[in-house]
mmCIF file of C-alpha atoms and ligand atoms in Angstrom:
data_model
loop_
_atom_site.group_PDB
_atom_site.id
_atom_site.type_symbol
_atom_site.label_atom_id
_atom_site.label_comp_id
_atom_site.label_asym_id
_atom_site.label_seq_id
_atom_site.Cartn_x
_atom_site.Cartn_y
_atom_site.Cartn_z
ATOM 1 C CA MET A 397 0.000 0.000 0.000
ATOM 2 C CA GLU A 398 1.288 3.468 -0.851
ATOM 3 C CA HIS A 399 1.443 6.280 1.709
ATOM 4 C CA PRO A 400 1.867 10.054 1.403
ATOM 5 C CA GLU A 401 5.118 11.533 2.699
ATOM 6 C CA PRO A 402 4.868 12.223 6.474
ATOM 7 C CA SER A 403 5.266 15.983 5.882
ATOM 8 C CA GLN A 404 2.442 15.937 3.301
ATOM 9 C CA PHE A 405 0.206 14.024 5.726
ATOM 10 C CA ARG A 406 1.112 16.342 8.610
ATOM 11 C CA GLN A 407 0.235 19.441 6.609
ATOM 12 C CA ALA A 408 -3.052 17.981 5.359
ATOM 13 C CA VAL A 409 -4.171 16.797 8.791
ATOM 14 C CA SER A 410 -3.207 20.183 10.298
ATOM 15 C CA ARG A 411 -6.091 21.704 8.334
ATOM 16 C CA PHE A 412 -8.474 19.993 10.755
ATOM 17 C CA THR A 413 -9.100 22.664 13.409
ATOM 18 C CA THR A 414 -9.012 21.490 17.026
ATOM 19 C CA GLY A 415 -8.888 22.768 20.562
ATOM 20 C CA VAL A 416 -5.853 21.997 22.708
ATOM 21 C CA THR A 417 -5.844 19.775 25.799
ATOM 22 C CA VAL A 418 -3.414 18.836 28.521
ATOM 23 C CA VAL A 419 -3.788 15.166 29.474
ATOM 24 C CA THR A 420 -2.846 14.659 33.116
ATOM 25 C CA THR A 421 -2.274 11.789 35.487
ATOM 26 C CA VAL A 422 -0.008 10.958 38.436
ATOM 27 C CA ASP A 423 3.207 8.951 38.388
ATOM 28 C CA GLY A 424 4.214 6.138 40.748
ATOM 29 C CA ALA A 425 5.358 8.667 43.366
ATOM 30 C CA GLY A 426 2.007 10.493 43.234
ATOM 31 C CA LYS A 427 3.518 13.450 41.313
ATOM 32 C CA ARG A 428 1.274 15.178 38.780
ATOM 33 C CA ILE A 429 2.397 14.884 35.166
ATOM 34 C CA GLY A 430 0.872 15.856 31.863
ATOM 35 C CA MET A 431 1.281 16.382 28.144
ATOM 36 C CA THR A 432 -0.286 18.520 25.445
ATOM 37 C CA ALA A 433 -2.594 16.635 23.058
ATOM 38 C CA ASN A 434 -5.080 17.732 20.414
ATOM 39 C CA SER A 435 -6.162 14.247 19.326
ATOM 40 C CA PHE A 436 -9.101 14.357 21.745
ATOM 41 C CA THR A 437 -12.627 13.430 20.711
ATOM 42 C CA SER A 438 -15.848 12.274 22.311
ATOM 43 C CA VAL A 439 -16.790 8.711 21.366
ATOM 44 C CA SER A 440 -20.116 7.970 23.051
ATOM 45 C CA LEU A 441 -22.699 9.875 25.105
ATOM 46 C CA ALA A 442 -24.167 6.944 27.041
ATOM 47 C CA PRO A 443 -22.020 5.986 28.760
ATOM 48 C CA PRO A 444 -19.828 9.103 28.338
ATOM 49 C CA THR A 445 -16.641 7.968 26.596
ATOM 50 C CA VAL A 446 -13.675 9.871 25.118
ATOM 51 C CA LEU A 447 -10.470 9.030 23.302
ATOM 52 C CA ILE A 448 -7.006 10.453 22.857
ATOM 53 C CA SER A 449 -4.177 9.177 20.679
ATOM 54 C CA ILE A 450 -0.763 9.541 22.302
ATOM 55 C CA LYS A 451 2.747 8.397 21.588
ATOM 56 C CA ALA A 452 4.955 6.430 23.949
ATOM 57 C CA GLY A 453 6.337 8.602 26.727
ATOM 58 C CA ARG A 454 6.146 9.507 30.379
ATOM 59 C CA THR A 455 2.449 10.345 30.428
ATOM 60 C CA LEU A 456 1.298 7.209 28.591
ATOM 61 C CA GLU A 457 3.477 5.055 30.820
ATOM 62 C CA ALA A 458 1.955 6.628 33.954
ATOM 63 C CA ILE A 459 -1.611 6.218 32.630
ATOM 64 C CA ARG A 460 -0.915 2.529 31.985
ATOM 65 C CA SER A 461 0.174 2.255 35.597
ATOM 66 C CA THR A 462 -2.640 4.231 37.321
ATOM 67 C CA GLY A 463 -5.442 3.307 34.884
ATOM 68 C CA LYS A 464 -6.670 6.902 35.232
ATOM 69 C CA PHE A 465 -6.240 10.211 33.423
ATOM 70 C CA ALA A 466 -7.892 13.593 32.971
ATOM 71 C CA VAL A 467 -8.340 15.794 29.905
ATOM 72 C CA ASN A 468 -8.072 19.570 30.505
ATOM 73 C CA ILE A 469 -9.313 21.830 27.681
ATOM 74 C CA LEU A 470 -7.119 24.954 27.499
ATOM 75 C CA PRO A 471 -8.486 28.515 27.516
ATOM 76 C CA ALA A 472 -7.659 31.079 24.810
ATOM 77 C CA PHE A 473 -4.783 32.377 26.953
ATOM 78 C CA GLY A 474 -3.315 28.860 27.434
ATOM 79 C CA LYS A 475 -0.664 28.944 24.666
ATOM 80 C CA ASP A 476 2.224 28.971 27.150
ATOM 81 C CA LEU A 477 0.727 25.977 28.971
ATOM 82 C CA SER A 478 0.401 24.129 25.663
ATOM 83 C CA ILE A 479 4.034 24.811 24.760
ATOM 84 C CA HIS A 480 5.173 23.877 28.264
ATOM 85 C CA PHE A 481 3.373 20.523 28.321
ATOM 86 C CA ALA A 482 4.644 19.765 24.801
ATOM 87 C CA GLY A 483 8.141 19.450 26.248
ATOM 88 C CA ARG A 484 9.469 22.999 25.873
ATOM 89 C CA PRO A 485 9.225 24.338 29.430
ATOM 90 C CA SER A 486 8.455 28.024 29.033
ATOM 91 C CA LEU A 487 6.394 28.999 32.065
ATOM 92 C CA GLY A 488 7.841 31.450 34.548
ATOM 93 C CA SER A 489 6.387 29.386 37.393
ATOM 94 C CA ALA A 490 5.037 25.890 37.949
ATOM 95 C CA PRO A 491 1.619 25.184 36.403
ATOM 96 C CA GLU A 492 -1.228 25.550 38.898
ATOM 97 C CA PHE A 493 -3.787 22.860 39.667
ATOM 98 C CA GLU A 494 -7.179 22.876 41.405
ATOM 99 C CA PRO A 495 -8.108 20.297 43.980
ATOM 100 C CA THR A 496 -10.569 17.611 42.784
ATOM 101 C CA GLY A 497 -11.371 14.080 43.866
ATOM 102 C CA GLY A 498 -9.853 12.822 40.613
ATOM 103 C CA MET A 499 -6.860 13.212 38.327
ATOM 104 C CA PRO A 500 -5.089 16.612 38.157
ATOM 105 C CA LYS A 501 -7.218 19.560 37.051
ATOM 106 C CA LEU A 502 -5.360 22.556 35.635
ATOM 107 C CA LEU A 503 -6.386 25.945 37.001
ATOM 108 C CA HIS A 504 -8.308 27.819 34.248
ATOM 109 C CA ALA A 505 -9.185 24.682 32.230
ATOM 110 C CA ILE A 506 -12.413 25.559 30.397
ATOM 111 C CA ALA A 507 -13.540 21.921 30.595
ATOM 112 C CA TYR A 508 -12.257 18.926 32.547
ATOM 113 C CA PHE A 509 -12.924 15.213 32.068
ATOM 114 C CA ASP A 510 -11.840 12.793 34.774
ATOM 115 C CA CYS A 511 -11.504 9.356 33.161
ATOM 116 C CA LYS A 512 -10.911 5.683 33.837
ATOM 117 C CA ALA A 513 -8.756 4.102 31.114
ATOM 118 C CA MET A 514 -10.845 1.361 29.457
ATOM 119 C CA ARG A 515 -8.720 0.298 26.480
ATOM 120 C CA PHE A 516 -5.254 0.908 25.064
ATOM 121 C CA VAL A 517 -5.056 0.175 21.332
ATOM 122 C CA THR A 518 -1.580 0.542 19.854
ATOM 123 C CA VAL A 519 -1.712 1.671 16.225
ATOM 124 C CA ALA A 520 1.584 2.296 14.422
ATOM 125 C CA ASP A 521 3.543 4.841 16.536
ATOM 126 C CA HIS A 522 0.654 5.933 18.806
ATOM 127 C CA THR A 523 -1.703 4.369 21.348
ATOM 128 C CA VAL A 524 -5.406 5.143 21.163
ATOM 129 C CA LEU A 525 -6.593 5.437 24.719
ATOM 130 C CA ILE A 526 -10.315 5.063 25.374
ATOM 131 C CA GLY A 527 -11.590 6.493 28.634
ATOM 132 C CA ALA A 528 -14.874 6.218 30.532
ATOM 133 C CA VAL A 529 -15.733 9.666 31.899
ATOM 134 C CA CYS A 530 -16.269 9.515 35.688
ATOM 135 C CA ALA A 531 -16.825 13.281 36.143
ATOM 136 C CA CYS A 532 -16.657 16.445 34.062
ATOM 137 C CA THR A 533 -16.922 20.212 34.562
ATOM 138 C CA HIS A 534 -16.987 23.210 32.227
ATOM 139 C CA GLU A 535 -17.002 27.010 32.185
ATOM 140 C CA ASP A 536 -19.968 28.575 30.378
ATOM 141 C CA GLU A 537 -18.408 31.756 28.991
ATOM 142 C CA ALA A 538 -14.727 30.874 28.552
ATOM 143 C CA GLU A 539 -13.074 30.991 25.106
ATOM 144 C CA PRO A 540 -10.864 28.108 23.908
ATOM 145 C CA LEU A 541 -7.334 27.978 22.555
ATOM 146 C CA VAL A 542 -7.573 26.936 18.882
ATOM 147 C CA PHE A 543 -4.983 24.983 16.854
ATOM 148 C CA PHE A 544 -5.021 25.142 13.048
ATOM 149 C CA SER A 545 -2.275 24.665 10.467
ATOM 150 C CA SER A 546 0.296 24.042 13.240
ATOM 151 C CA ARG A 547 -0.364 27.475 14.766
ATOM 152 C CA TYR A 548 -2.322 28.788 17.720
ATOM 153 C CA HIS A 549 -5.402 30.944 17.127
ATOM 154 C CA SER A 550 -8.383 32.290 19.011
ATOM 155 C CA LEU A 551 -11.999 32.106 17.879
ATOM 156 C CA ALA A 552 -11.808 35.757 16.863
ATOM 157 C CA ASN A 553 -8.874 35.393 14.414
HETATM 158 C C1 FAD B 609 -0.779 21.605 19.970
HETATM 159 C C2 FAD B 609 -0.103 20.268 20.236
HETATM 160 C C3 FAD B 609 -0.846 19.090 20.166
HETATM 161 C C4 FAD B 609 -0.240 17.850 20.418
HETATM 162 N N1 FAD B 609 -1.011 16.726 20.342
HETATM 163 C C5 FAD B 609 -0.460 15.520 20.596
HETATM 164 C C6 FAD B 609 -1.268 14.339 20.564
HETATM 165 O O1 FAD B 609 -2.487 14.378 20.323
HETATM 166 N N2 FAD B 609 -0.658 13.151 20.828
HETATM 167 C C7 FAD B 609 0.689 13.075 21.109
HETATM 168 O O2 FAD B 609 1.189 11.959 21.323
HETATM 169 N N3 FAD B 609 1.473 14.178 21.169
HETATM 170 C C8 FAD B 609 0.929 15.388 20.937
HETATM 171 N N4 FAD B 609 1.713 16.513 21.012
HETATM 172 C C9 FAD B 609 3.137 16.368 21.387
HETATM 173 C C10 FAD B 609 3.309 16.130 22.905
HETATM 174 O O3 FAD B 609 2.702 17.147 23.664
HETATM 175 C C11 FAD B 609 4.796 16.047 23.303
HETATM 176 O O4 FAD B 609 5.408 15.047 22.515
HETATM 177 C C12 FAD B 609 4.997 15.771 24.810
HETATM 178 O O5 FAD B 609 6.299 16.179 25.165
HETATM 179 C C13 FAD B 609 4.838 14.334 25.226
HETATM 180 O O6 FAD B 609 4.809 14.252 26.644
HETATM 181 P P1 FAD B 609 5.420 13.044 27.490
HETATM 182 O O7 FAD B 609 4.620 12.843 28.715
HETATM 183 O O8 FAD B 609 5.545 11.857 26.628
HETATM 184 O O9 FAD B 609 6.840 13.492 27.927
HETATM 185 P P2 FAD B 609 7.485 14.789 28.489
HETATM 186 O O10 FAD B 609 8.021 15.493 27.285
HETATM 187 O O11 FAD B 609 8.402 14.342 29.511
HETATM 188 O O12 FAD B 609 6.353 15.710 29.251
HETATM 189 C C14 FAD B 609 5.796 16.846 28.702
HETATM 190 C C15 FAD B 609 6.331 18.161 29.305
HETATM 191 O O13 FAD B 609 5.464 18.571 30.383
HETATM 192 C C16 FAD B 609 6.243 18.931 31.524
HETATM 193 N N5 FAD B 609 5.464 18.556 32.711
HETATM 194 C C17 FAD B 609 4.792 17.400 32.890
HETATM 195 N N6 FAD B 609 4.160 17.399 34.086
HETATM 196 C C18 FAD B 609 4.446 18.588 34.706
HETATM 197 C C19 FAD B 609 4.079 19.182 35.968
HETATM 198 N N7 FAD B 609 3.302 18.579 36.882
HETATM 199 N N8 FAD B 609 4.542 20.408 36.240
HETATM 200 C C20 FAD B 609 5.335 21.062 35.361
HETATM 201 N N9 FAD B 609 5.700 20.553 34.151
HETATM 202 C C21 FAD B 609 5.269 19.325 33.817
HETATM 203 C C22 FAD B 609 7.522 18.152 31.385
HETATM 204 O O14 FAD B 609 8.563 18.805 32.088
HETATM 205 C C23 FAD B 609 7.750 18.136 29.885
HETATM 206 O O15 FAD B 609 8.400 19.321 29.487
HETATM 207 C C24 FAD B 609 1.132 17.768 20.756
HETATM 208 C C25 FAD B 609 1.895 18.955 20.855
HETATM 209 C C26 FAD B 609 1.279 20.194 20.590
HETATM 210 C C27 FAD B 609 2.092 21.454 20.697
#
């Protein structure tokens, strides 16, 4: 089977506009960890189910171990958080979290989904992680960070 060049595929798929999330969990020592991901989608309403597709790394390894994760949807002003959790630490101070009964919730997340990992499906160089949503919250008026064509945008521009 023929495939497009990775750069061609990357550019084409970047034309699909998404929000930006930080997927969080805790490691074996109970320390919060997270990573930026925009491969988030809802799968089913009843029961509430979501998925993310993530590559091998610290966060995936920790989710495999705890069986739990949370998805934090970033606000319009969350570009620095996105860059930070994509492995280029750029924040002047440590990211702030809000207390919850579940996995780590970022302060200012405009929506939060606390999930139990149901299935891990490894496909090529990523793992599709399907999560049952145990709890979720959202802000009514908040604007999202938008990602299109490998750049950050807001709804207004
Ligand atoms: C817009 C965007 C969308 C992306 N979407 C995806 C996607 O859908 N799937 C995918 O696989 N990759 C995606 N990436 C790439 C991904 O975010 C990076 O590859 C990331 O570094 C992988 O994280 P990691 O846990 O594997 O490892 P790491 O690189 O070790 O962790 C991520 C970064 O977060 C920091 N960090 C973690 N926890 C904390 C904490 N508690 N306090 C302070 N700092 C902390 C770490 O220091 C590190 O710099 C995306 C990147 C961007 C910019």
